[in-house]
XYZ file of C-alpha atoms in Angstrom:
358
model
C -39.496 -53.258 -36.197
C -41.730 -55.552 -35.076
C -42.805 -59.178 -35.148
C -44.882 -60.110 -38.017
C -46.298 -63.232 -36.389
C -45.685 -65.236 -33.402
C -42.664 -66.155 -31.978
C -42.939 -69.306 -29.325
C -41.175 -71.924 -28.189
C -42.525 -75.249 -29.730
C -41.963 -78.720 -28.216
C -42.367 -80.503 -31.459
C -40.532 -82.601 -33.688
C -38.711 -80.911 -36.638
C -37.110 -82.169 -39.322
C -33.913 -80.550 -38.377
C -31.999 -83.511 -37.965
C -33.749 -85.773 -40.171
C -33.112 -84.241 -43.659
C -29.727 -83.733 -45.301
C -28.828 -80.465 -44.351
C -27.442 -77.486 -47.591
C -24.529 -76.044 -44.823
C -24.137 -72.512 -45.676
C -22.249 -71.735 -42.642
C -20.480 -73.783 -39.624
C -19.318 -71.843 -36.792
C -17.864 -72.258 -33.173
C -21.680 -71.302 -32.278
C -24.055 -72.176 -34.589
C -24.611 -73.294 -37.928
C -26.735 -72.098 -40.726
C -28.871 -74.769 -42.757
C -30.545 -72.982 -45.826
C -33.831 -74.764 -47.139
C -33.845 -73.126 -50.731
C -31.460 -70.547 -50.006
C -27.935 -69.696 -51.089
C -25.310 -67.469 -49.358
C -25.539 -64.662 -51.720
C -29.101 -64.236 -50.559
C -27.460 -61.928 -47.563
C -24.817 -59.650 -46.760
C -21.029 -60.566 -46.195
C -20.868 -60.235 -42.722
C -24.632 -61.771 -42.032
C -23.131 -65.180 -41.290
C -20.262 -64.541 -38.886
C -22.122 -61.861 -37.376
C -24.923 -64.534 -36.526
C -22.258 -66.769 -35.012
C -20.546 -63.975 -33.063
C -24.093 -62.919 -31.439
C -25.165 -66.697 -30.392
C -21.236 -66.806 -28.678
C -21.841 -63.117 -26.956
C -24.883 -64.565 -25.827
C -23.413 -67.821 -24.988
C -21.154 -66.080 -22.760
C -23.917 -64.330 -21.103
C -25.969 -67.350 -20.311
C -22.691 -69.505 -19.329
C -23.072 -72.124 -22.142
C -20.004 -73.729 -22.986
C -21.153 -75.892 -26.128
C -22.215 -75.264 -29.638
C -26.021 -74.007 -29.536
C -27.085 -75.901 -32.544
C -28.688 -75.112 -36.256
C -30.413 -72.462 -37.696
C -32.269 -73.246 -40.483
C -33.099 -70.570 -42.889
C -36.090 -70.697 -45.043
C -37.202 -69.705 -48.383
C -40.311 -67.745 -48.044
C -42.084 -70.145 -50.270
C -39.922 -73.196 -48.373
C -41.140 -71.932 -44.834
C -45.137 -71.546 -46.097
C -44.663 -75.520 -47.863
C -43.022 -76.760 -44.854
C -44.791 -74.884 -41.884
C -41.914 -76.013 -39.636
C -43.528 -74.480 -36.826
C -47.507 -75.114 -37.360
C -49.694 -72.854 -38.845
C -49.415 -69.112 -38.463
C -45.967 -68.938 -36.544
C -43.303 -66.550 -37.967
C -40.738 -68.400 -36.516
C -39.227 -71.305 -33.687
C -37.217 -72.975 -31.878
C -37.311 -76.449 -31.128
C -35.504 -77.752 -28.459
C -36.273 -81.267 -29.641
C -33.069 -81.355 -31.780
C -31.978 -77.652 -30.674
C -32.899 -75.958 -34.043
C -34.047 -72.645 -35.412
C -36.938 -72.370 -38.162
C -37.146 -68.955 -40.088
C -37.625 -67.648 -43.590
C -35.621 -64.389 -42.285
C -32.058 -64.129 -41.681
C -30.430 -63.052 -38.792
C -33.595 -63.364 -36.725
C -31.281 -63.447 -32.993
C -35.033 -63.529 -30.589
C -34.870 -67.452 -31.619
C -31.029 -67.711 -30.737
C -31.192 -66.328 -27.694
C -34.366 -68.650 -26.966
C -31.193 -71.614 -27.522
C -28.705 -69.905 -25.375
C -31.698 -70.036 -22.576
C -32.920 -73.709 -23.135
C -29.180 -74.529 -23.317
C -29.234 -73.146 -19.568
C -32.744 -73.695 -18.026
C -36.265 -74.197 -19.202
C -37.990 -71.258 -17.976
C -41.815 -70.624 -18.023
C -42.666 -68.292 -21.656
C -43.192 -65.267 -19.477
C -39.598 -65.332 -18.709
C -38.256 -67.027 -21.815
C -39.801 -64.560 -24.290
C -38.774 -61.836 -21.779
C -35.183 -62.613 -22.497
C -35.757 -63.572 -25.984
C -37.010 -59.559 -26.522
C -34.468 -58.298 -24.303
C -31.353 -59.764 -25.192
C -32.575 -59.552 -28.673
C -31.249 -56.617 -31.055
C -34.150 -56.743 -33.943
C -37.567 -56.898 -33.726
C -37.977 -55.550 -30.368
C -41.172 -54.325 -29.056
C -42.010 -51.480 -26.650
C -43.815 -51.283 -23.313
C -46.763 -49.471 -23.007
C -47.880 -48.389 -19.476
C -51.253 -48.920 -20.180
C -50.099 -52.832 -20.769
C -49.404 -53.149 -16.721
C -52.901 -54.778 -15.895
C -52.065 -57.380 -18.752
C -48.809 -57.696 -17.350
C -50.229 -58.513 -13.729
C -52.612 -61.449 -15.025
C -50.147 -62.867 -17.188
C -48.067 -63.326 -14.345
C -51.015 -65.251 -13.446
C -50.451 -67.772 -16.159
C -47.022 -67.947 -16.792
C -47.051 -70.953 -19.768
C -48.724 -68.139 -21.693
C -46.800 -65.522 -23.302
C -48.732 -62.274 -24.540
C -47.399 -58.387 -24.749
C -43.799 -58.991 -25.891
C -42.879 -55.423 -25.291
C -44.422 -55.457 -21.175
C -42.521 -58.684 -21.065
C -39.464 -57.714 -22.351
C -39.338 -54.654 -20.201
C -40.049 -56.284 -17.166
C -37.200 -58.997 -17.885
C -34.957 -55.740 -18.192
C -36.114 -54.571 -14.321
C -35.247 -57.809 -13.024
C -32.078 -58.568 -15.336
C -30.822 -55.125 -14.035
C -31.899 -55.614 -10.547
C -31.192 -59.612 -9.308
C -28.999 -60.166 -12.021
C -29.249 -63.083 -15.355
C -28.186 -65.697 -13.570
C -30.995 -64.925 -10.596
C -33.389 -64.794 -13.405
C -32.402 -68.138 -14.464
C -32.394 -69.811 -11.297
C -35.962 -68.992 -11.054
C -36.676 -70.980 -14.408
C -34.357 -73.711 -12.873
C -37.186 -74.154 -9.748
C -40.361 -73.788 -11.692
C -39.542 -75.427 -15.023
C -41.791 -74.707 -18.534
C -45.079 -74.959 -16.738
C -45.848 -73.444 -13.541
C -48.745 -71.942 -12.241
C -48.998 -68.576 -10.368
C -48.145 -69.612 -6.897
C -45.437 -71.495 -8.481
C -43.760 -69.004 -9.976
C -44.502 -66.897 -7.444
C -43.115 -68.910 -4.786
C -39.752 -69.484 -6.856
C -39.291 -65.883 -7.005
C -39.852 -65.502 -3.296
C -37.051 -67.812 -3.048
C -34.568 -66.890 -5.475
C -35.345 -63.414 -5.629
C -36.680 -62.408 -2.147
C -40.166 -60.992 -3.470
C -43.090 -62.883 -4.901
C -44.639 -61.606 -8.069
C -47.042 -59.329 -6.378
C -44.507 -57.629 -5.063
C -41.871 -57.450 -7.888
C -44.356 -56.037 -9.782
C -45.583 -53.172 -7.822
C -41.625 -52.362 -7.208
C -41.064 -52.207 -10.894
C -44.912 -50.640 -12.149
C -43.156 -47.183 -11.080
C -40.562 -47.365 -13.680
C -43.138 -47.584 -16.297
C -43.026 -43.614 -15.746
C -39.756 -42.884 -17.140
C -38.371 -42.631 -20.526
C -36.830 -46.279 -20.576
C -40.245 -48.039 -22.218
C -39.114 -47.745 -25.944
C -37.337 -51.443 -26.885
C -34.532 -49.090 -28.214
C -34.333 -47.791 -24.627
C -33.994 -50.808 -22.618
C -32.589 -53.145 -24.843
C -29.500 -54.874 -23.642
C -27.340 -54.315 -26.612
C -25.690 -57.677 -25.288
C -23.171 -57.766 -28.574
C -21.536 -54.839 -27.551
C -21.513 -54.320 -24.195
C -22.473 -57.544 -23.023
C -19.883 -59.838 -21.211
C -17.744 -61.274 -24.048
C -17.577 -57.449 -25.796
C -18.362 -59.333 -29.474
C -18.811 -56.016 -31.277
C -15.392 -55.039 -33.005
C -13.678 -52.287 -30.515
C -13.471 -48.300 -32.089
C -11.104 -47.762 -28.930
C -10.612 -45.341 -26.577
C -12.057 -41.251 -26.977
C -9.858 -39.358 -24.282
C -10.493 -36.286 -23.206
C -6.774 -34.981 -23.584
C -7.885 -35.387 -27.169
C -5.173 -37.875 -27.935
C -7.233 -40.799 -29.083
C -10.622 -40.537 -31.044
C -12.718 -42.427 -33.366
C -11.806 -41.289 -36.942
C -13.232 -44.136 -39.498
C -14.283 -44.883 -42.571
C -16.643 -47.005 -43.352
C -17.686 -48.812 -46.760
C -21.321 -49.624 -46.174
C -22.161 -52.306 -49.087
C -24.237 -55.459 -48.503
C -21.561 -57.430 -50.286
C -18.973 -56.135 -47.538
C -18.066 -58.814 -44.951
C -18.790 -55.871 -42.219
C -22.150 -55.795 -43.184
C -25.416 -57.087 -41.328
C -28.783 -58.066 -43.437
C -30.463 -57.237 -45.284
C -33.223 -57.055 -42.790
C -36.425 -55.405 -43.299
C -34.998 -53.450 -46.098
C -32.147 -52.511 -43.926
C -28.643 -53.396 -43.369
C -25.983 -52.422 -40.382
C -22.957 -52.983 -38.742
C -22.203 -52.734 -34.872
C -18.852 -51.233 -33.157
C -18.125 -50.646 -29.511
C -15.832 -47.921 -27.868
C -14.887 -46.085 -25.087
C -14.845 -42.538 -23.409
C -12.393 -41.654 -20.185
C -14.075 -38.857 -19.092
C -17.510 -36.768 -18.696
C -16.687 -34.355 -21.517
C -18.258 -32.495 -24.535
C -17.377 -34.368 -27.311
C -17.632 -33.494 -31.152
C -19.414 -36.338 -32.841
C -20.174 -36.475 -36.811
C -20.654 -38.659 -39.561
C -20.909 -37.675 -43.486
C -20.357 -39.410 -46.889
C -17.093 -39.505 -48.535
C -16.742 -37.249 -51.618
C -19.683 -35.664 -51.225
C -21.682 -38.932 -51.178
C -25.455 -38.628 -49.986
C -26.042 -40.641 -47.071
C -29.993 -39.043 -46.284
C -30.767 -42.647 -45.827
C -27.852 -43.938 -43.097
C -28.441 -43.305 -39.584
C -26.253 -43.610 -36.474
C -26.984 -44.444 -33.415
C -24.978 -44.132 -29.819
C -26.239 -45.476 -26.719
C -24.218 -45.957 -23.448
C -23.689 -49.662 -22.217
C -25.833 -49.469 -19.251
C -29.739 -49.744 -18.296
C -31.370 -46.900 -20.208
C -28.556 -44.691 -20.691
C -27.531 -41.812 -22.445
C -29.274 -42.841 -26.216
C -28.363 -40.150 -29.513
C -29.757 -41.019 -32.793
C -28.837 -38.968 -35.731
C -29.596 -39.532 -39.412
C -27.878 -37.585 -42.518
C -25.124 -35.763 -42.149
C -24.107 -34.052 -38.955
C -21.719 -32.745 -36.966
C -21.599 -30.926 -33.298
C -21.070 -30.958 -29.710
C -22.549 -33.648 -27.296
C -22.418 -34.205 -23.793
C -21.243 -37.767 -23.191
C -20.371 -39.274 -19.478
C -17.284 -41.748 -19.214
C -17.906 -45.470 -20.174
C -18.798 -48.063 -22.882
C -20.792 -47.398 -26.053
C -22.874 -49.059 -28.597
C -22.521 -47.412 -32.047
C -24.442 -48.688 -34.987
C -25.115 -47.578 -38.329
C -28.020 -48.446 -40.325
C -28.505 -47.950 -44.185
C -31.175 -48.967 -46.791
C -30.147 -52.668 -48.026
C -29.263 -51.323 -51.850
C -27.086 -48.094 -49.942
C -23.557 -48.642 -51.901
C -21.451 -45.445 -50.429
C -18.066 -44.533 -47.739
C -19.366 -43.088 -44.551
C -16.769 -41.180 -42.169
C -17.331 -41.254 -38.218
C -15.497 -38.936 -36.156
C -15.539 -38.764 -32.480
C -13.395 -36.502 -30.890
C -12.575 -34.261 -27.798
């Protein structure tokens, strides 16, 4: 899905915490500020989900205090207001730590507050993150992007090719570590130049950007440039484990997944509606390297052509199965933490089963 617009970090003033605010939502994260909108404008679970993903990523990025507001626009709201200026889909302001957006859960503008709450990085980094620890609107990397990737680096207040970005974020996320990442942004601040950046990651991360990038232009050959690829998945196998836990599949064939699961905006599980879609996100476990029998289908016969699943291993490009419909088979699946996540048109009303078993 991708960005219809452009997503930046602005430096103006909002009116965030000048007008009386219509609370749809506190949390222990965040809280949701609707300009012309009312809660039954989303799904059940939209809300707490949103919370739960700005803590997971709180978590991540070591911020202990409450990130701030999102405000959610109207569509006609958002074009009246133009919180951000003129042509930008959506922002966030770190002048009073607030989200603008006319969609809801947009989570590439939360995770742009968990990294201001931590460090003001220069956009290449800062929309890195925001694309990798996102979980919507991703982008992916094309190879033939790496020469725009090299003279961005070049002018790092600029941010261009989200996808290249994003995936190079990933490399050095994966490689140095967040907090390595961050530490850079902590030396060079919003607006450095080349050699400034360049230098900080000489210090921080032992390479300058010349040399980080020809290190990391050779993974542009594998299979790990699609966003659904390198993606962090950070809500359920990030740090603080946010997704609700499936449990453990053993290979003795004692425990398994066996669920089932009422996909309906109006459910409080539920995720969106998005892009015409809604979902709902689940972690578990596997003990073993193992075939495993994985399937889903509707309840009573119900037609679920439209819902698709998707399994992907909690680790830098792993093992990644995407199956829509009904199925069931064999898979090979090595031990360790999953992602699982179901998608379904946003008007789907139906009982899905999910069984994962030895």
């Amino acid at each position: 899905m991708g960005v219809a617009g452009v997503v930046v970090i602005s430096l103006g003033s909002s009116g965030c915490a000048e007008d009386e605010p219509n609370w749809l939502f506190q949390g222990e994260w965040i809280d949701i500020d609707g300009r012309d909108r009312t809660a039954d404008e989303t799904c059940g679970g939209t809300f707490a989900y949103v919370d739960a993903y700005a803590g997971a990523l709180a978590v991540e990025f070591g911020v202990t205090d409450h990130l701030g507001q999102y405000r959610w626009y109207s569509s006609e709201q958002y074009a009246a207001d133009l919180p951000c200026g003129e042509d930008v889909f959506a922002c966030f302001l770190p002048s009073d730590q607030c989200v603008h957006s006319p969609v809801l859960p947009f989570d590439h503008e939360v995770v742009h507050m968990a990294t201001f709450a931590t460090a003001s990085c220069p956009r290449v980094l800062s929309e890195g993150l925001a694309v990798f620890y996102s979980d919507a609107f991703g982008r992916d990397a094309k190879t033939s992007s790496f020469d725009r990737l090299v003279a961005i680096m070049q002018t790092p207040s600029e941010a261009r090719e989200y996808g290249m970005l994003g995936r190079f974020v990933a490399y050095l996320v994966e490689r140095f570590g967040l907090e390595a990442v961050l530490d850079v942004c902590r030396i060079t601040g919003p607006y450095p130049d080349g050699p400034a950046l360049s230098a900080a990651m000489k210090s921080v991360l032992g390479m300058t950007t010349k040399e980080l990038l020809a290190d990391f232009q050779p993974e542009l050959g594998s299979s790990c440039n699609r966003f659904r690829d390198y993606q962090s998945r950070v809500f359920a196998c990030g740090t603080a484990q946010a997704a609700p836990d499936l449990g453990l599949v053993s290979v003795d064939g004692e425990h398994t997944i066996d669920e089932t699961f009422t996909l309906d905006c109006a459910n409080d599980m539920m995720v969106g509606p998005l892009g015409d879609e809604m979902w709902l996100h689940r972690r578990f476990d596997i003990d073993a390297d193992e075939i495993y029998v994985l399937g889903m289908w509707g309840e009573d016969g119900e037609d679920i052509s439209g819902v698709e699943m998707t399994v992907a291993k909690c680790e830098p490009c792993g093992h990644l199965l995407t199956e829509p419909g009904e199925f069931i088979g064999p898979q090979d699946f090595e031990a360790g933490r999953y992602a699982l996540e179901l998608r379904a048109p946003a008007d789907f009303r139906g009982r899905v089963h999910v069984k994962f078993t030895h």
